[in-house]
Structure formats: structure tokens, C-alpha cells
């Protein structure tokens, strides 16, 4: 009952992880072909043009993408049938260090994963695709070249070494609370002034299932096909 979820898997199979990256690479290529045909550089530019055309046709200058999707007959004819669906993609890898662990994954597969990450991140932002990688440990994972593609970094409370590796400084090592706070840095750890301290929202386990039901009710009422 999570309609926006495309793939979910828990596995130490490195080749499965590689297949996810290959799927994403194919999707990046598909979107690139769509943009080339439309004469655009970014998915966001195309989406703005589509919405502008809808608003002009329906005399609704402040109409939203959601309003347009609710008019499903128009949306299907002018968007889905012409371009296919173009949702923003968020790919989450929890405990991503596993796919870099040679105990589980062959080195040649790890090398291919690194190559795919680098290739995808060169296109991803313009294609409306974002990675979110999480891990309790950074040791033996991405090379510096691969990690350099991730400009936004975040760290919960951790020791100074991990904080330095992620943020470029030891800020997350100064957090005293066990949970509830984190630091981010959007300069790929190059500038300490880019640090920001955040209060982390927390949803109790017993509330998760009703929350998913609420999301589904919104999904249906907003006609998100």
C-alpha cells in the first residue's frame, strides 16, 4: 500500500544492486531522448512548459501539476501518451556499504557499480533523479572520486573521524544527544561554513502503518494515477 514505491529489496546480492543501477541508467537515457526531442536540457524545464501549456489552454494561470494530473483525460493525452511518466525519482540505499563489501560482492561488480554511480550522477539532477545513500560506516565503501559526486552530506551523532570523512569537519562528533539532531553540509565537505544543524523528525513505530494509510487516502483523493 505504498503506491509511489517502484522497487523494494533487502539483499546482499551485488549483482542485484548493479541491476538497479542499470535500470536507472536506462531510465536516464530514456529521459535524455525525450529532452532532446523537446529541445530541453532538464526535466524540470519540460515540466514547466507542459504546465504552462495546460494553464493557457484552461485559462488557469495558477494551476498546479496536481491540478493537471486530476484532469486525467487531458494529462494522459498530452503527457503520458507523448512523453511517458516523468516523476521525480528518489533512490534510497540503506546500509549501502554492503554492496562495496568484497565478502559479499566480487571486485569486478564493485568496479561496475562505481562506474554506474559516476555515470548516473552526471545526468541525474537534470533528469529529475536523486540518490540517498545511508550507512553506519564509510570504511571501504566509495572511492573519493565516486563520493565527490555527492555534494550534500549528512551525519547523525558519530565519532569525529566519521564526521570528518563525511562533512569535512568534526561537527557531528560534537552532538551530545543520542538521537534527534544531525549536521548537513552541501559543499561536499569543502566548506565548514556550509554546516547546518537540524532537528530530525521522528515517527514512532506504532504510528507508521496509520500514516501509510493516510498517504494512500491522499493518493486516491488527489487522483494520482
Short mmCIF file of N, CA and C in Angstrom, two decimals, residues 27 30-31 33-35 37 43 46-47 50 65 68-69 72 74-89 225:
data_model
loop_
_atom_site.label_atom_id
_atom_site.label_comp_id
_atom_site.label_asym_id
_atom_site.label_seq_id
_atom_site.Cartn_x
_atom_site.Cartn_y
_atom_site.Cartn_z
N UNK A 27 16.77 4.45 -17.66
CA UNK A 27 15.77 5.50 -17.47
C UNK A 27 16.37 6.88 -17.76
N UNK A 30 16.40 7.19 -21.46
CA UNK A 30 15.04 7.44 -21.97
C UNK A 30 14.67 8.91 -21.80
N UNK A 31 14.95 9.44 -20.63
CA UNK A 31 14.62 10.85 -20.38
C UNK A 31 15.47 11.79 -21.23
N UNK A 33 16.53 11.18 -24.24
CA UNK A 33 15.95 11.18 -25.58
C UNK A 33 14.71 12.06 -25.64
N UNK A 34 13.89 12.02 -24.59
CA UNK A 34 12.69 12.86 -24.52
C UNK A 34 13.09 14.33 -24.54
N UNK A 35 14.09 14.69 -23.74
CA UNK A 35 14.53 16.08 -23.67
C UNK A 35 15.13 16.54 -25.00
N UNK A 37 14.37 15.52 -27.96
CA UNK A 37 13.26 15.70 -28.90
C UNK A 37 12.50 16.99 -28.60
N UNK A 43 14.59 18.01 -17.14
CA UNK A 43 13.21 17.55 -16.97
C UNK A 43 12.36 18.66 -16.38
N UNK A 46 11.00 20.96 -19.00
CA UNK A 46 9.90 20.35 -19.75
C UNK A 46 8.62 20.35 -18.95
N UNK A 47 8.72 20.02 -17.68
CA UNK A 47 7.53 20.01 -16.81
C UNK A 47 6.90 21.39 -16.72
N UNK A 50 5.02 22.07 -19.97
CA UNK A 50 3.77 21.31 -20.03
C UNK A 50 2.71 21.99 -19.18
N UNK A 65 0.69 21.29 -11.07
CA UNK A 65 0.88 19.98 -11.71
C UNK A 65 -0.16 18.99 -11.19
N UNK A 68 -3.39 19.53 -12.95
CA UNK A 68 -3.31 18.99 -14.31
C UNK A 68 -3.48 17.47 -14.29
N UNK A 69 -2.87 16.79 -13.32
CA UNK A 69 -2.98 15.33 -13.25
C UNK A 69 -4.41 14.91 -12.91
N UNK A 72 -7.41 13.85 -15.80
CA UNK A 72 -6.65 12.72 -16.29
C UNK A 72 -6.75 12.56 -17.81
N UNK A 74 -6.96 14.83 -20.12
CA UNK A 74 -6.01 15.77 -20.76
C UNK A 74 -4.58 15.33 -20.48
N UNK A 75 -4.32 14.95 -19.24
CA UNK A 75 -2.95 14.58 -18.84
C UNK A 75 -2.47 13.35 -19.62
N UNK A 76 -3.34 12.36 -19.74
CA UNK A 76 -2.93 11.15 -20.46
C UNK A 76 -2.65 11.46 -21.93
N UNK A 77 -3.53 12.24 -22.55
CA UNK A 77 -3.38 12.55 -23.98
C UNK A 77 -2.15 13.41 -24.26
N UNK A 78 -1.88 14.40 -23.40
CA UNK A 78 -0.86 15.40 -23.69
C UNK A 78 0.48 15.15 -22.99
N UNK A 79 0.47 14.25 -22.00
CA UNK A 79 1.72 14.00 -21.28
C UNK A 79 2.10 12.52 -21.38
N UNK A 80 1.28 11.65 -20.82
CA UNK A 80 1.63 10.23 -20.75
C UNK A 80 1.81 9.64 -22.14
N UNK A 81 0.87 9.92 -23.05
CA UNK A 81 0.94 9.34 -24.39
C UNK A 81 2.05 9.95 -25.24
N UNK A 82 2.50 11.15 -24.85
CA UNK A 82 3.55 11.83 -25.63
C UNK A 82 4.93 11.56 -25.05
N UNK A 83 5.06 11.69 -23.73
CA UNK A 83 6.38 11.60 -23.09
C UNK A 83 6.55 10.38 -22.20
N UNK A 84 5.45 9.74 -21.81
CA UNK A 84 5.52 8.76 -20.73
C UNK A 84 5.48 9.50 -19.40
N UNK A 85 5.51 8.77 -18.31
CA UNK A 85 5.51 9.41 -17.00
C UNK A 85 6.90 9.98 -16.70
N UNK A 86 6.95 11.13 -16.04
CA UNK A 86 8.22 11.78 -15.72
C UNK A 86 8.29 12.17 -14.25
N UNK A 87 8.05 11.21 -13.36
CA UNK A 87 8.08 11.57 -11.93
C UNK A 87 9.51 11.85 -11.46
N UNK A 88 9.64 12.63 -10.41
CA UNK A 88 10.94 12.76 -9.77
C UNK A 88 11.26 11.42 -9.10
N UNK A 89 12.48 10.95 -9.28
CA UNK A 89 12.89 9.66 -8.73
C UNK A 89 13.81 9.86 -7.53
N UNK A 225 -2.74 8.92 -10.53
CA UNK A 225 -2.89 7.66 -11.25
C UNK A 225 -1.64 6.80 -11.09
#
